[in-house]
Backbone as numpy.savetxt, mean C-alpha at the origin, in Angstrom:
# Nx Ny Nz CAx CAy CAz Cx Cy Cz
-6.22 -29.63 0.84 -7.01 -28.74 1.69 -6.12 -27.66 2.33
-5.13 -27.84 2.88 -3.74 -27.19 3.17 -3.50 -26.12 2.20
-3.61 -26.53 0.82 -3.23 -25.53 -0.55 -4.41 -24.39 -0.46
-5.51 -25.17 -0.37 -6.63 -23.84 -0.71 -6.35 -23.33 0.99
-6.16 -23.28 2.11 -6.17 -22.63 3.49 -4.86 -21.62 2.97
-4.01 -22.08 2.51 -2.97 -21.03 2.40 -2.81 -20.10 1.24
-3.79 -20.53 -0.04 -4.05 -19.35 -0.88 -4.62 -18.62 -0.55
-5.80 -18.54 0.40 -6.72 -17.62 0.83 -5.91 -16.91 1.81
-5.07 -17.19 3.11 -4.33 -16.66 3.69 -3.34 -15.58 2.67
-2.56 -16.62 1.32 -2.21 -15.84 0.82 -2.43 -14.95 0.19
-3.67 -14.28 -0.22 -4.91 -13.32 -1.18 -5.12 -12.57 0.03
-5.39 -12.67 0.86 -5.85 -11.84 2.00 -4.68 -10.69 2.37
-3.57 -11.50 2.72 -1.91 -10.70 2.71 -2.01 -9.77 1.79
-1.60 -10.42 0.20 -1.37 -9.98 -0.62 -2.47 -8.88 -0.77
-3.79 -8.96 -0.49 -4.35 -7.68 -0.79 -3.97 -6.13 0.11
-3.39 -6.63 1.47 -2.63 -5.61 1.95 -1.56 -5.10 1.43
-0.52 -5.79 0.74 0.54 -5.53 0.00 0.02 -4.29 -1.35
-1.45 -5.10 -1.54 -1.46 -4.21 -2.78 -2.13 -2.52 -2.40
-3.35 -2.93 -1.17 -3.63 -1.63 -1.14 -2.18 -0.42 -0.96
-0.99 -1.01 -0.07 0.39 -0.30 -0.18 0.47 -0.02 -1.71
0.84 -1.31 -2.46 1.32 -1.27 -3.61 0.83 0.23 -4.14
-0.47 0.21 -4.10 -1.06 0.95 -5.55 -0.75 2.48 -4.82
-0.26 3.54 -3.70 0.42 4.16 -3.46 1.22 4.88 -4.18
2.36 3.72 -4.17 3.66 3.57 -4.68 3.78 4.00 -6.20
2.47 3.30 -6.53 2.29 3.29 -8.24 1.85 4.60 -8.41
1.09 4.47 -7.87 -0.41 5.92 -7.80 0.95 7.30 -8.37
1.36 7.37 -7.36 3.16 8.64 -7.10 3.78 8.73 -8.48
3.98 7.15 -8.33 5.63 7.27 -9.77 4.26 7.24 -11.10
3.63 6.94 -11.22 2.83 7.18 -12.26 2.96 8.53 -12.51
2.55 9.50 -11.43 2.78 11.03 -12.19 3.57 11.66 -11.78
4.55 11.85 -10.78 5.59 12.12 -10.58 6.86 11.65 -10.83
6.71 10.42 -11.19 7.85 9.96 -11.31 8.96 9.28 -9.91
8.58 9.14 -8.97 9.25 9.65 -7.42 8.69 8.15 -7.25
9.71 7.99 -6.46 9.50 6.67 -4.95 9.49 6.80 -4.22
8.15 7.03 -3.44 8.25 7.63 -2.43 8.08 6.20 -1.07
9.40 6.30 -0.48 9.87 5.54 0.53 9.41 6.01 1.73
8.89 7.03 1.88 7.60 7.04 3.02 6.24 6.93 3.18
6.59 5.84 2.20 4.68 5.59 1.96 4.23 4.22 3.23
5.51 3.81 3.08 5.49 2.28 4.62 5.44 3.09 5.29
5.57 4.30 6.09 5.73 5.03 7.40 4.02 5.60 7.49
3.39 5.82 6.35 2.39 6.25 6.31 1.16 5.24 6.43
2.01 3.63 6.27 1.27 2.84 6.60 1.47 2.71 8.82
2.05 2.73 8.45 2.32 2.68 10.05 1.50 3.80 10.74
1.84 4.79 10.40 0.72 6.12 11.25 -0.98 5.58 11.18
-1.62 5.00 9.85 -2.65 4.19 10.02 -2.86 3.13 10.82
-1.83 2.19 11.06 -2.09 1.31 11.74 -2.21 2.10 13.28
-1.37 2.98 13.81 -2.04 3.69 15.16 -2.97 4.17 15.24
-3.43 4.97 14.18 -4.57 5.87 14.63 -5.55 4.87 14.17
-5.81 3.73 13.37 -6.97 2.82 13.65 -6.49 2.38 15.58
-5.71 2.37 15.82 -5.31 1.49 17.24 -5.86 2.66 18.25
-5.83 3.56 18.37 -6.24 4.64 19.36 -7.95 4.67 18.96
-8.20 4.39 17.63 -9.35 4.90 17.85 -10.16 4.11 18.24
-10.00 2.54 17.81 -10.62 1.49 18.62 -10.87 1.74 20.32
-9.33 1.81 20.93 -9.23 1.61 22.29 -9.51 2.76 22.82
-8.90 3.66 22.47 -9.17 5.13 23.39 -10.45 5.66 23.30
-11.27 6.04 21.21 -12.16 6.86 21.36 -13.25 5.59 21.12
-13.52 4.43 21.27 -14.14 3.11 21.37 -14.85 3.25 20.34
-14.36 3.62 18.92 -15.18 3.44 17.66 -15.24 2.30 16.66
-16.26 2.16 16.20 -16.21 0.53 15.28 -15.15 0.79 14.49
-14.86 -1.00 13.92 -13.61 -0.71 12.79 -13.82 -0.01 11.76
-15.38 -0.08 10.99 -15.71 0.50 9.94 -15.33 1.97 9.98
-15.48 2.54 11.10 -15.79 4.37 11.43 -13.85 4.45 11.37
-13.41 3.79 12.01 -11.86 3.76 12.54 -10.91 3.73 11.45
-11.66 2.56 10.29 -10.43 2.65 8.94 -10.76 4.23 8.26
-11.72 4.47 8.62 -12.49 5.82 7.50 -11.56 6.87 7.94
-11.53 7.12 9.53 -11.00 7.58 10.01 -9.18 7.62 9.97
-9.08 6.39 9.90 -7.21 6.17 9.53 -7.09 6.59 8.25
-8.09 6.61 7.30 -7.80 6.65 6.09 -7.88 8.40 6.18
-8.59 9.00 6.26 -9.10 11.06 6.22 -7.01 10.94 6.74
-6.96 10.85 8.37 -5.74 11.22 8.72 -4.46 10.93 7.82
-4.22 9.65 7.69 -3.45 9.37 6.23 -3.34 10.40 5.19
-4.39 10.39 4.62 -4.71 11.51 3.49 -4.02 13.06 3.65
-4.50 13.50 4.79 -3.69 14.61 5.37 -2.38 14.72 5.41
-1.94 13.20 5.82 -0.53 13.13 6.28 0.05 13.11 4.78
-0.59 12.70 4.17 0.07 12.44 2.69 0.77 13.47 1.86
-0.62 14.30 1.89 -0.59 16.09 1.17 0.43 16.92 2.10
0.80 16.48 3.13 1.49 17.73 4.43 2.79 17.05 4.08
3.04 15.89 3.81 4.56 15.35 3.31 5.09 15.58 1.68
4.25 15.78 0.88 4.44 16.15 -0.68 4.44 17.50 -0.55
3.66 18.19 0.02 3.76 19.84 -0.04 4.95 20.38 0.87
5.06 19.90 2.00 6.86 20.37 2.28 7.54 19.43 1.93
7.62 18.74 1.57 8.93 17.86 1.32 9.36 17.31 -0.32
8.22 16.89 -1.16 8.39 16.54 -2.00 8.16 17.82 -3.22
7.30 19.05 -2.91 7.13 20.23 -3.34 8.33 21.05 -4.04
9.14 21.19 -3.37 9.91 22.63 -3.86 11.37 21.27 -4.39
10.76 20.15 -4.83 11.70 19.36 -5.44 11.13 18.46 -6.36
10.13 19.37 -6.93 9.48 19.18 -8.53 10.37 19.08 -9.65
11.39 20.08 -9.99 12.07 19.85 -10.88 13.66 19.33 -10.82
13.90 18.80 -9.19 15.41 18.58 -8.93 15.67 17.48 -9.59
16.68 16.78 -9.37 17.46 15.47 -10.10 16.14 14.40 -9.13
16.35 13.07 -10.13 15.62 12.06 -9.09 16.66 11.43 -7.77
17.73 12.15 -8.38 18.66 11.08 -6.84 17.73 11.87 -5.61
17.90 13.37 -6.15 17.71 14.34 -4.81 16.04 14.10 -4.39
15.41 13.62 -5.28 14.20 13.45 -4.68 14.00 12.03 -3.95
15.21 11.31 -4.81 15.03 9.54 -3.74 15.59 9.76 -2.47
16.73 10.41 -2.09 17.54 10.81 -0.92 16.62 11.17 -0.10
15.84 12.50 -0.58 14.53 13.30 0.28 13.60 12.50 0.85
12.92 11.27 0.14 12.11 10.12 0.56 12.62 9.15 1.25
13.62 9.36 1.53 14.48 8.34 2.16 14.54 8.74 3.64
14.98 10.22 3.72 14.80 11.19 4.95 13.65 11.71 5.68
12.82 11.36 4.62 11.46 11.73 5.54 11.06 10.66 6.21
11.35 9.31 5.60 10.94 7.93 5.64 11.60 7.62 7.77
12.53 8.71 7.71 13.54 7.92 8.47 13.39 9.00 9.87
12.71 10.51 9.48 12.22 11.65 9.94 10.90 11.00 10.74
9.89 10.43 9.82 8.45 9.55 10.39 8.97 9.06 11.66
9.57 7.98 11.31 9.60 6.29 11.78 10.67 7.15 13.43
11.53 7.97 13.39 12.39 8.03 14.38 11.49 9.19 15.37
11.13 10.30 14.80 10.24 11.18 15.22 8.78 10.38 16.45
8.35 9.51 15.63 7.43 8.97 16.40 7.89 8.11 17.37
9.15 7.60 17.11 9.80 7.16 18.04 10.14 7.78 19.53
10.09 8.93 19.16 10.74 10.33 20.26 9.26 10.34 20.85
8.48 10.97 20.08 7.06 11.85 20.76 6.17 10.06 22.03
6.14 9.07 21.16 5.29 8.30 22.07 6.43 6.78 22.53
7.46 6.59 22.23 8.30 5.90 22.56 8.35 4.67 21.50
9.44 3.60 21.87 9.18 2.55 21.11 8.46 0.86 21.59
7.93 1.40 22.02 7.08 0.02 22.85 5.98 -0.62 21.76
6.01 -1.70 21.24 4.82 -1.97 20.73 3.21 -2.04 21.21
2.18 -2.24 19.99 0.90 -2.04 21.03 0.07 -3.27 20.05
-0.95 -3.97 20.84 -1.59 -4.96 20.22 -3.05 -4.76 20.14
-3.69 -4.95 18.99 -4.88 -4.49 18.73 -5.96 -5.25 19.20
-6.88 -5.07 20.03 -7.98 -6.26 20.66 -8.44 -7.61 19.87
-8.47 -8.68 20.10 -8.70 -9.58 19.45 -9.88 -10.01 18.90
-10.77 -8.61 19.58 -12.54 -8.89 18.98 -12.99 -7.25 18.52
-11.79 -7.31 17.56 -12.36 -5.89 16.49 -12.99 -6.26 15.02
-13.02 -7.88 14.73 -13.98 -8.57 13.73 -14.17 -9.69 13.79
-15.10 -10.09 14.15 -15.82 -11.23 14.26 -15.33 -12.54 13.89
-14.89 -13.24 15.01 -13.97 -14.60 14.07 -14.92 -15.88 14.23
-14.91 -16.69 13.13 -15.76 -18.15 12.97 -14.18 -18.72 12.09
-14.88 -19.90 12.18 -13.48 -20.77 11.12 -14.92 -21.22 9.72
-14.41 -21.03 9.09 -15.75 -21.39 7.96 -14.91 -22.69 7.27
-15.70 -23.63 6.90 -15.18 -24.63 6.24 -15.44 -24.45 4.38
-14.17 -24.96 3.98 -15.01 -24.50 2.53 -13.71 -25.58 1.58
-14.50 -26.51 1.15 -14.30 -27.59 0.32 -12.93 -28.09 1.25
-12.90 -28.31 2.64 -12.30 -28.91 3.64 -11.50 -28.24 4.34
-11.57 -27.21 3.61 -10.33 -26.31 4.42 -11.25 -25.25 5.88
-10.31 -25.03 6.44 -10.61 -24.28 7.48 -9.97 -22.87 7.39
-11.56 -22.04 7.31 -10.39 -20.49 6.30 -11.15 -19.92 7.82
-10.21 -18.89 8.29 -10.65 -17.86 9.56 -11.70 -16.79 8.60
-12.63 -16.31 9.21 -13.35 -15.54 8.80 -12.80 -13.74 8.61
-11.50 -14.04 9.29 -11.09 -12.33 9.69 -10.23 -11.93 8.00
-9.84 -13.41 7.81 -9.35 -13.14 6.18 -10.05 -13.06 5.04
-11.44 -13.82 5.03 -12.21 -12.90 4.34 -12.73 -12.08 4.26
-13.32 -11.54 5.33 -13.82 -9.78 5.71 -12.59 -8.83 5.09
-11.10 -9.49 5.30 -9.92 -8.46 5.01 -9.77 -8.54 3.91
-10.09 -9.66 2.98 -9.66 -9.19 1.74 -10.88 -9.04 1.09
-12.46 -8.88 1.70 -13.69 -8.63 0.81 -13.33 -6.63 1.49
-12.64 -6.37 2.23 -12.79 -4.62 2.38 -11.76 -4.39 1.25
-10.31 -5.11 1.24 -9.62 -4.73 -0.13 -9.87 -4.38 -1.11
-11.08 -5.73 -1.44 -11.89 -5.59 -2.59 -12.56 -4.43 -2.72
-13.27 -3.97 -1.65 -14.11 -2.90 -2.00 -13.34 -1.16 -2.37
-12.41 -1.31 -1.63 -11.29 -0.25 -1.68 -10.52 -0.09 -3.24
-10.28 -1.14 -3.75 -9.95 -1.22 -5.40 -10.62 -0.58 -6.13
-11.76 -1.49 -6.07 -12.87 -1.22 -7.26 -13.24 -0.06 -6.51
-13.28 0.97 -5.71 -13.74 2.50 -5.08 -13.26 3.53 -5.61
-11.42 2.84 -5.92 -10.14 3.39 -6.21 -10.50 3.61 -7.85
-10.67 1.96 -8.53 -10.50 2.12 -10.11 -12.05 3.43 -10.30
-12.76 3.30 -9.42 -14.17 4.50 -9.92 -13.73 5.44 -10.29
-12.76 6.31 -8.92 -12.41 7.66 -9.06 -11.09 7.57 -10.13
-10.55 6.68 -10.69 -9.29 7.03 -11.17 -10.35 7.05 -12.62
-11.35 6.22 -13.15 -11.60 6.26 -14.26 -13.00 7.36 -14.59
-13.96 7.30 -13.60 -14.88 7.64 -13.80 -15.49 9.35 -13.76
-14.51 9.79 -12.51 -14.29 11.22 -12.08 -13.61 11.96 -12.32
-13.76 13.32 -12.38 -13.24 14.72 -12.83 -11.53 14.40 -12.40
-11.56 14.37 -11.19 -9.99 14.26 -10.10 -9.04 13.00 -10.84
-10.02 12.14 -11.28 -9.31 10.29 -11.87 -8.81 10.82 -13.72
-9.84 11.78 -14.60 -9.14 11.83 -15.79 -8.28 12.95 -15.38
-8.21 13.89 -14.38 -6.62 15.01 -14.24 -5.74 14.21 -13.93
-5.30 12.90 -13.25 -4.22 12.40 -12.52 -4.19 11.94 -13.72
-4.76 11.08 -14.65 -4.42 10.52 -16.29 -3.75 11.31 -17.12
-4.58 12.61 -17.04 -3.99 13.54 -18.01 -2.31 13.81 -17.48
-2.24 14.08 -16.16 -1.37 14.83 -15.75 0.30 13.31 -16.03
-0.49 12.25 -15.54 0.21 10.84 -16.32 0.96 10.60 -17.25
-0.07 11.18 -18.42 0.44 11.01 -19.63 1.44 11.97 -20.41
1.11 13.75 -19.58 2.13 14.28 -19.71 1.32 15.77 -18.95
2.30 15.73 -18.36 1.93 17.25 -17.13 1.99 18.67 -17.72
2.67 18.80 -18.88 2.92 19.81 -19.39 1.22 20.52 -20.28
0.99 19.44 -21.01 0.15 19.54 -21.58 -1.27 19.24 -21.49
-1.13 18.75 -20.01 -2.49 18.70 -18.97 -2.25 20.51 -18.25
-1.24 20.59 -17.98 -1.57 21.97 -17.92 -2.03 23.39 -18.40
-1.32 22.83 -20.04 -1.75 23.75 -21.37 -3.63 23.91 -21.23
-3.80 22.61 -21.02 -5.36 22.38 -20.92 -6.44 22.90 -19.50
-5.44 23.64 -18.70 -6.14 24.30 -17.38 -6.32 23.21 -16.51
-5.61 21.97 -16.63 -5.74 21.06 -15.17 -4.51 21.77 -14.20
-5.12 21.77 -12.81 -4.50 22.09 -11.95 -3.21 21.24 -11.64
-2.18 20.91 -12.12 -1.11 20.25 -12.08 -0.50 19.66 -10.17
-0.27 21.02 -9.65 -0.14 20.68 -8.39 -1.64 19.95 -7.68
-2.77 20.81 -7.48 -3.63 20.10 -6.94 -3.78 18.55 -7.70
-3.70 18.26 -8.38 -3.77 16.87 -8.94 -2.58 16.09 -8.27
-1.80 16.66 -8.39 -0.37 15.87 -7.22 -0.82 15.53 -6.11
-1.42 16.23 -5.75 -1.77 16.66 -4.29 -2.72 15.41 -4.09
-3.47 15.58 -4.40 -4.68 14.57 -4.24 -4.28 13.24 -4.50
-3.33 13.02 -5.44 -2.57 11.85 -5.68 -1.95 10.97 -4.35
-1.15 12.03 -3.80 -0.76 11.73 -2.75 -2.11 11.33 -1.26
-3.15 12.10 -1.57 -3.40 11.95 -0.62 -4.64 10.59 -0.59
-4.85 10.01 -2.00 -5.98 9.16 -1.97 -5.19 7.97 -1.51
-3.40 7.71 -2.25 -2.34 6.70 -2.30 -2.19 6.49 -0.67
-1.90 7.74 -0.27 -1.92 7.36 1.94 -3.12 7.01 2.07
-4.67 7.53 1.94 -5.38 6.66 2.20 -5.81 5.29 2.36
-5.10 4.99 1.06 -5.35 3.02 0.69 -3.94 2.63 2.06
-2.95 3.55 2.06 -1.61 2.77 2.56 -2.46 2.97 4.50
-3.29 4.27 4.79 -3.59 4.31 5.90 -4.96 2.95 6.54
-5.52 2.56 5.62 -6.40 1.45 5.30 -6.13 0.34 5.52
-4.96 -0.01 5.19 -3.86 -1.09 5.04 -3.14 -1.26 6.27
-3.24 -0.57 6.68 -2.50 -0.25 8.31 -3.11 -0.79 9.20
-4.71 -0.52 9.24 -5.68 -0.93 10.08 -6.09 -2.15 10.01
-6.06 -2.74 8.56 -6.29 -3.78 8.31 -5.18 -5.21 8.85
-3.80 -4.22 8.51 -2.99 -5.53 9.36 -3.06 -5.66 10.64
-3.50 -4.05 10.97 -3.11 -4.28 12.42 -4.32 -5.49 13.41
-5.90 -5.66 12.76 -6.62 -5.95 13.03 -6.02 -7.90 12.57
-5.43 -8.11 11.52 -5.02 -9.56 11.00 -3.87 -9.79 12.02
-3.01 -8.90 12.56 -1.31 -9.17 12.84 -1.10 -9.03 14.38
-2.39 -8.25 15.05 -2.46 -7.73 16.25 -1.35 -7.07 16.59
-0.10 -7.35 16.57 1.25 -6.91 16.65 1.29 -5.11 15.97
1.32 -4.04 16.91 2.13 -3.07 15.79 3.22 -2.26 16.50
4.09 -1.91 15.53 5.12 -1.23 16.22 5.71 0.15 15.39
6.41 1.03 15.89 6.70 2.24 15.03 7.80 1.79 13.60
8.28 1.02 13.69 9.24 0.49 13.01 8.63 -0.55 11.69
6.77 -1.19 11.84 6.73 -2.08 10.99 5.88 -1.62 9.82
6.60 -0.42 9.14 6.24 -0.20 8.10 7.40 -0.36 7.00
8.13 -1.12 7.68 9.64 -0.80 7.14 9.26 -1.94 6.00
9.66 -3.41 6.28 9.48 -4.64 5.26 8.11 -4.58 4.88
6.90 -3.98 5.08 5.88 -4.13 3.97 5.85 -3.41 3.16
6.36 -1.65 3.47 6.80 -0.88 2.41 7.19 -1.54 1.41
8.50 -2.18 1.84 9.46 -2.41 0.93 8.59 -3.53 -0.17
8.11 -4.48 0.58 7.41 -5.82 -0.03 6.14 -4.74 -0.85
5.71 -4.11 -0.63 4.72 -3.42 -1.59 5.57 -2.81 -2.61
6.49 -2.18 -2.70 7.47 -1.68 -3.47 8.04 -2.66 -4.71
8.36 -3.83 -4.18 7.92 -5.08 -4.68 7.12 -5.74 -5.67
5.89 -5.50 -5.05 4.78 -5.92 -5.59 4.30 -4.98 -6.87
4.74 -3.60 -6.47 4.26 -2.48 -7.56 5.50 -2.76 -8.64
6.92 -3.10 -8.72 7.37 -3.43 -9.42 7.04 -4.76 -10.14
6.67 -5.71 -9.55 6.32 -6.96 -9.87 4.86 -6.37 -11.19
4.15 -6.12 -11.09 3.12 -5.64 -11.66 3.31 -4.88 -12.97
4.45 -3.93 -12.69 4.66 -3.03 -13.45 4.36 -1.30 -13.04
5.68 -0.75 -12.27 5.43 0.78 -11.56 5.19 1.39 -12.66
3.78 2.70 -12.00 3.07 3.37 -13.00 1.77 2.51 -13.31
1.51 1.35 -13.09 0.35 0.71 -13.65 -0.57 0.21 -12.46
-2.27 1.02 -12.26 -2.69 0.29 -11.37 -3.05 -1.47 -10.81
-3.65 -1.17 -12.38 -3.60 -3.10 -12.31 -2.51 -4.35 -11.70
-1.39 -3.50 -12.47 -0.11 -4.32 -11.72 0.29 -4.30 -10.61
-0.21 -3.40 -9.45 0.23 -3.45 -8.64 -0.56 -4.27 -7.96
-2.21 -4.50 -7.76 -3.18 -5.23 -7.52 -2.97 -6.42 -7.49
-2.51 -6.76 -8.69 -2.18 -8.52 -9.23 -0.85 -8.65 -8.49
0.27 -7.46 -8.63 1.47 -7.95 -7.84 0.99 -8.15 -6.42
0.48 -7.60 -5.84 0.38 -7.75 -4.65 -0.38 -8.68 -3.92
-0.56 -9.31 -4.93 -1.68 -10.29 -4.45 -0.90 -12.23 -4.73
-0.04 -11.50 -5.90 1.10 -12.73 -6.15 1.72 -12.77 -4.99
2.32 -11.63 -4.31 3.54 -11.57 -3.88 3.18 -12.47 -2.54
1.65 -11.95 -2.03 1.03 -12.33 -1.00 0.94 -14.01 -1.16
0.30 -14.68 -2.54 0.01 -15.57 -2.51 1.79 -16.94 -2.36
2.29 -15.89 -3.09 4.30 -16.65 -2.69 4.57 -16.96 -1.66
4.07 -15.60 -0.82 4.52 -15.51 0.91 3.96 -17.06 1.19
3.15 -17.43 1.43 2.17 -17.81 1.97 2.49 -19.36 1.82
2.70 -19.59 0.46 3.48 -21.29 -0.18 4.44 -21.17 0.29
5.48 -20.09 0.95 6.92 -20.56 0.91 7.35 -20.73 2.58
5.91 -20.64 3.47 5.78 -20.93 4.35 5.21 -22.19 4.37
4.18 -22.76 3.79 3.47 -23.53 3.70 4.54 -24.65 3.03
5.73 -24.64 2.31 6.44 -25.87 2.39 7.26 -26.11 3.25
7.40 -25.01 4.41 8.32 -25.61 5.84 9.76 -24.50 5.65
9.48 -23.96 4.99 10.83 -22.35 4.81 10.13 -21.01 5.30
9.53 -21.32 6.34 8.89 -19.65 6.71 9.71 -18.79 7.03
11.11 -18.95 7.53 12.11 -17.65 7.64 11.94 -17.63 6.68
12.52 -17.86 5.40 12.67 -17.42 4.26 11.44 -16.61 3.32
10.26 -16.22 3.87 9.80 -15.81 3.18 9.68 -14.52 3.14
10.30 -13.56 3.90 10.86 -12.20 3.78 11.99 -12.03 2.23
12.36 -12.93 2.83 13.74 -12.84 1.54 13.39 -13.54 -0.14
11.87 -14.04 0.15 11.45 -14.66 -1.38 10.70 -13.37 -1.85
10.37 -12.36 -1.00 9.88 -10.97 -2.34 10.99 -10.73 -2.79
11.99 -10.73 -2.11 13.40 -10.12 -2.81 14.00 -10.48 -3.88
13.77 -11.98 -3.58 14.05 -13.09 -5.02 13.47 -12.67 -6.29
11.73 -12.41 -5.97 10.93 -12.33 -6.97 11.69 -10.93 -7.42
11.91 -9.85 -6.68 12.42 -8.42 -7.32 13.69 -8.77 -8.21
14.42 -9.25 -8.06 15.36 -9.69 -8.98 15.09 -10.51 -9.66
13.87 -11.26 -9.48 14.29 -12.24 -11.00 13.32 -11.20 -11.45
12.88 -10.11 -11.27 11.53 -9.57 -12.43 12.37 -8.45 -13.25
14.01 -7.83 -12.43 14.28 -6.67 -12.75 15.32 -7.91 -13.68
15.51 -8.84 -13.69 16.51 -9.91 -15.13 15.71 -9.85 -15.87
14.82 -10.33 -15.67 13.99 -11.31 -17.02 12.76 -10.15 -17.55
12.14 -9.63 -16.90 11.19 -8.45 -17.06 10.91 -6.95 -15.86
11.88 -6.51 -17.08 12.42 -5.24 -15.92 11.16 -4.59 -16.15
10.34 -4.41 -16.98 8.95 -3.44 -17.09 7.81 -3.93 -16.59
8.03 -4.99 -15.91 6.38 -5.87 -14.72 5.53 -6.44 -15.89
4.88 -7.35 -15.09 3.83 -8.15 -15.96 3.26 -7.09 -16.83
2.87 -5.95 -16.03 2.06 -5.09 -17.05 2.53 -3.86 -17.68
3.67 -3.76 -17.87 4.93 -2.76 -18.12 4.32 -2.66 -19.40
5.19 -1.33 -19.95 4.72 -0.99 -21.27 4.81 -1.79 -22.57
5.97 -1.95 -22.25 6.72 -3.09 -23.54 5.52 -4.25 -23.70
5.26 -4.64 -22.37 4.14 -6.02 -22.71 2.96 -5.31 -23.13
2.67 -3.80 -22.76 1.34 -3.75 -23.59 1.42 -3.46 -24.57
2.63 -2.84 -25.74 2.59 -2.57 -26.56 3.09 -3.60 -27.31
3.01 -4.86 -27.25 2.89 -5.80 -27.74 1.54 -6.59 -27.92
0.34 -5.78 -27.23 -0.57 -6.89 -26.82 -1.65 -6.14 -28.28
């Protein structure tokens, strides 16, 4: 009963990991870039869901919508000065650049509102303990990972179904010749960036509502653990990041659940190295599909 309470704990996590994850992917899929301020962009969500609860007293539903539009913004205003006029540089100079903005976010906000943490009300979703084949699952983890859910499958619509979802494919598979074809190359970047902060601004709200805890600084280890997870999966691939992130979540979760909970910061790390030995291209890396 213990096993099923802590898979669900762990699926619930892990679906935060992934809405990060698929970001991460979303980027290096057509740019190529890691962008290491995508955790900082989770963090700006987790405030502005936090202000908008307390200050402008709006439901969570209106509040993630809302974290998510601002995100989005923030996304496109960080790729267009920062990642923009370093379209064609080396990738060191574009990892360095993501590294500096990452560090520009997190210290900047540090300056403008200080570093004090802030805790999110404890009745922003409805808590029951539901029993289910003996276990005692909190209700706030399934609401969190049935909005994940809905945010995926919202995500796979527009990536497969819409005008904006076959340009980011085209532009995927090769930018040159999505351009030959009159797709807007930059605006397709653009939007890339800004749907990827959405899910990461989403994700923000969502922990902050599971974790109550937020601080300017804790976008740092889920970044990274989504970074993780999108490797675990296979970077560049949506699916993989979904499933990684939902592994990575469900690991967390057992490696607490056998009595090593420090250690479970340091077991994504494990998993990143044993995936970059044994399968450097992710469960869903190319090599495995072009085998399948």
């Amino acid at each position: 009963m213990e096993l099923i309470q802590q898979l669900v704990n762990g699926i619930s996590l892990g679906s935060i990991y992934a809405l990060i994850a698929l970001g991460y992917t979303m980027v290096y899929g057509i740019v190529k870039l890691i962008n290491f301020a995508h955790g900082d962009v989770f963090m700006v969500g987790a405030f502005v869901g936090f202000y908008s609860i307390t200050v402008l007293h709006i439901p969570f539903v209106l509040s993630l919508i809302l974290a998510m539009a601002v995100c989005a913004l923030f996304g496109v205003l960080i790729e267009r000065i920062a990642y923009k006029p370093l379209r064609n540089a080396t990738r060191i100079a574009a990892l360095i650049t993501a590294i500096g903005v990452s560090l520009l976010i997190e210290y900047g906000f540090i300056y403008v509102r200080g570093a004090q943490p802030e805790a999110y009300p404890g009745d922003v979703l409805p808590e029951h303990v539901i029993h289910l084949f003996g276990a005692k699952i909190n209700s706030q983890s399934l609401l969190i990972l049935g909005v994940s859910v809905v945010l995926m499958i919202i995500l796979q619509f527009i990536v497969h179904k819409t005008k904006i979802g076959k340009a980011m494919r085209a532009v995927s598979f090769d930018a040159e010749a999505a351009q030959l074809m009159g797709i807007n190359v930059d605006r397709t970047i653009s939007s890339t960036f800004a749907i990827g902060s959405a899910l990461a601004g989403a994700a923000g709200v969502i922990f902050g509502v599971y974790y109550i805890k937020i601080e300017p600084l804790m976008g740092v280890i889920p970044g990274l653990k989504a970074f993780v997870a999108a490797v675990l999966g296979g970077i560049g691939i949506l699916p993989g990041a979904m499933v990684g992130g939902l592994l990575l979540g469900v690991i967390e979760s057992l490696v607490s659940a056998f009595g090593y909970s420090l250690w479970r910061d340091g077991a994504a790390f494990v998993v990143l190295i044993l995936i970059l030995i044994f399968l450097p291209s992710g469960l869903f890396g190319k090599y495995r599909r072009e085998k399948v």
